[in-house]
């Protein structure tokens, strides 16, 4: 499966949206906001690692 930068950036933005939504929920003391923050951060982490991995592989192929 070929993963594009567009998909990775979209995943990263989804993670950012989840974290921001969870932050608003947390200020309103809604239940479950802790889990929403964790899910958003996990998505951001996975997308960030995949972006770095894809970029490193692209640099390795040029040399």
CSV table of C-alpha atoms in Angstrom, one decimal:
chain,number,residue,atom,x,y,z
A,1,UNK,CA,0.0,0.0,0.0
A,2,UNK,CA,1.4,3.3,-1.0
A,3,UNK,CA,0.8,6.1,1.5
A,4,UNK,CA,0.8,9.6,0.1
A,5,UNK,CA,1.7,12.8,1.9
A,6,UNK,CA,-1.8,14.0,1.4
A,7,UNK,CA,-3.2,11.1,3.4
A,8,UNK,CA,-0.6,11.7,6.2
A,9,UNK,CA,-1.3,15.4,6.4
A,10,UNK,CA,-5.1,14.7,6.5
A,11,UNK,CA,-4.5,12.2,9.4
A,12,UNK,CA,-2.4,14.8,11.2
A,13,UNK,CA,-5.1,17.4,10.8
A,14,UNK,CA,-7.8,15.0,12.0
A,15,UNK,CA,-5.6,14.4,15.1
A,16,UNK,CA,-5.3,18.2,15.7
A,17,UNK,CA,-9.1,18.6,15.3
A,18,UNK,CA,-9.7,15.8,17.9
A,19,UNK,CA,-7.3,17.3,20.4
A,20,UNK,CA,-8.8,20.8,20.0
A,21,UNK,CA,-12.3,19.4,20.4
A,22,UNK,CA,-11.3,17.4,23.4
A,23,UNK,CA,-9.7,20.5,25.0
A,24,UNK,CA,-13.0,22.4,24.6
A,25,UNK,CA,-14.8,19.4,26.1
A,26,UNK,CA,-12.3,19.3,29.0
A,27,UNK,CA,-13.0,22.9,29.9
A,28,UNK,CA,-16.7,22.1,29.9
A,29,UNK,CA,-16.0,19.1,32.1
A,30,UNK,CA,-17.6,16.6,29.7
A,31,UNK,CA,-16.9,12.9,30.4
A,32,UNK,CA,-14.7,11.1,28.0
A,33,UNK,CA,-12.6,14.1,27.0
A,34,UNK,CA,-9.5,12.4,28.4
A,35,UNK,CA,-9.9,9.5,26.0
A,36,UNK,CA,-10.5,11.8,23.1
A,37,UNK,CA,-7.3,13.7,23.8
A,38,UNK,CA,-5.4,10.4,23.9
A,39,UNK,CA,-6.9,9.2,20.6
A,40,UNK,CA,-6.1,12.5,19.0
A,41,UNK,CA,-2.5,12.5,20.2
A,42,UNK,CA,-2.1,8.8,19.1
A,43,UNK,CA,-3.3,9.7,15.6
A,44,UNK,CA,-0.9,12.6,15.5
A,45,UNK,CA,2.0,10.5,16.7
A,46,UNK,CA,1.4,7.8,14.1
A,47,UNK,CA,1.0,10.3,11.3
A,48,UNK,CA,4.1,12.1,12.4
A,49,UNK,CA,6.2,9.0,12.5
A,50,UNK,CA,4.9,7.9,9.1
A,51,UNK,CA,5.7,11.4,7.6
A,52,UNK,CA,9.3,11.1,8.9
A,53,UNK,CA,9.6,7.5,7.7
A,54,UNK,CA,8.4,8.4,4.2
A,55,UNK,CA,10.6,11.5,4.0
A,56,UNK,CA,13.7,9.5,5.2
A,57,UNK,CA,13.0,6.8,2.6
A,58,UNK,CA,12.7,9.4,-0.1
A,59,UNK,CA,16.1,10.9,0.8
A,60,UNK,CA,17.6,7.4,0.9
A,61,UNK,CA,16.4,6.6,-2.6
A,62,UNK,CA,18.0,9.7,-4.1
A,63,UNK,CA,21.6,8.9,-3.0
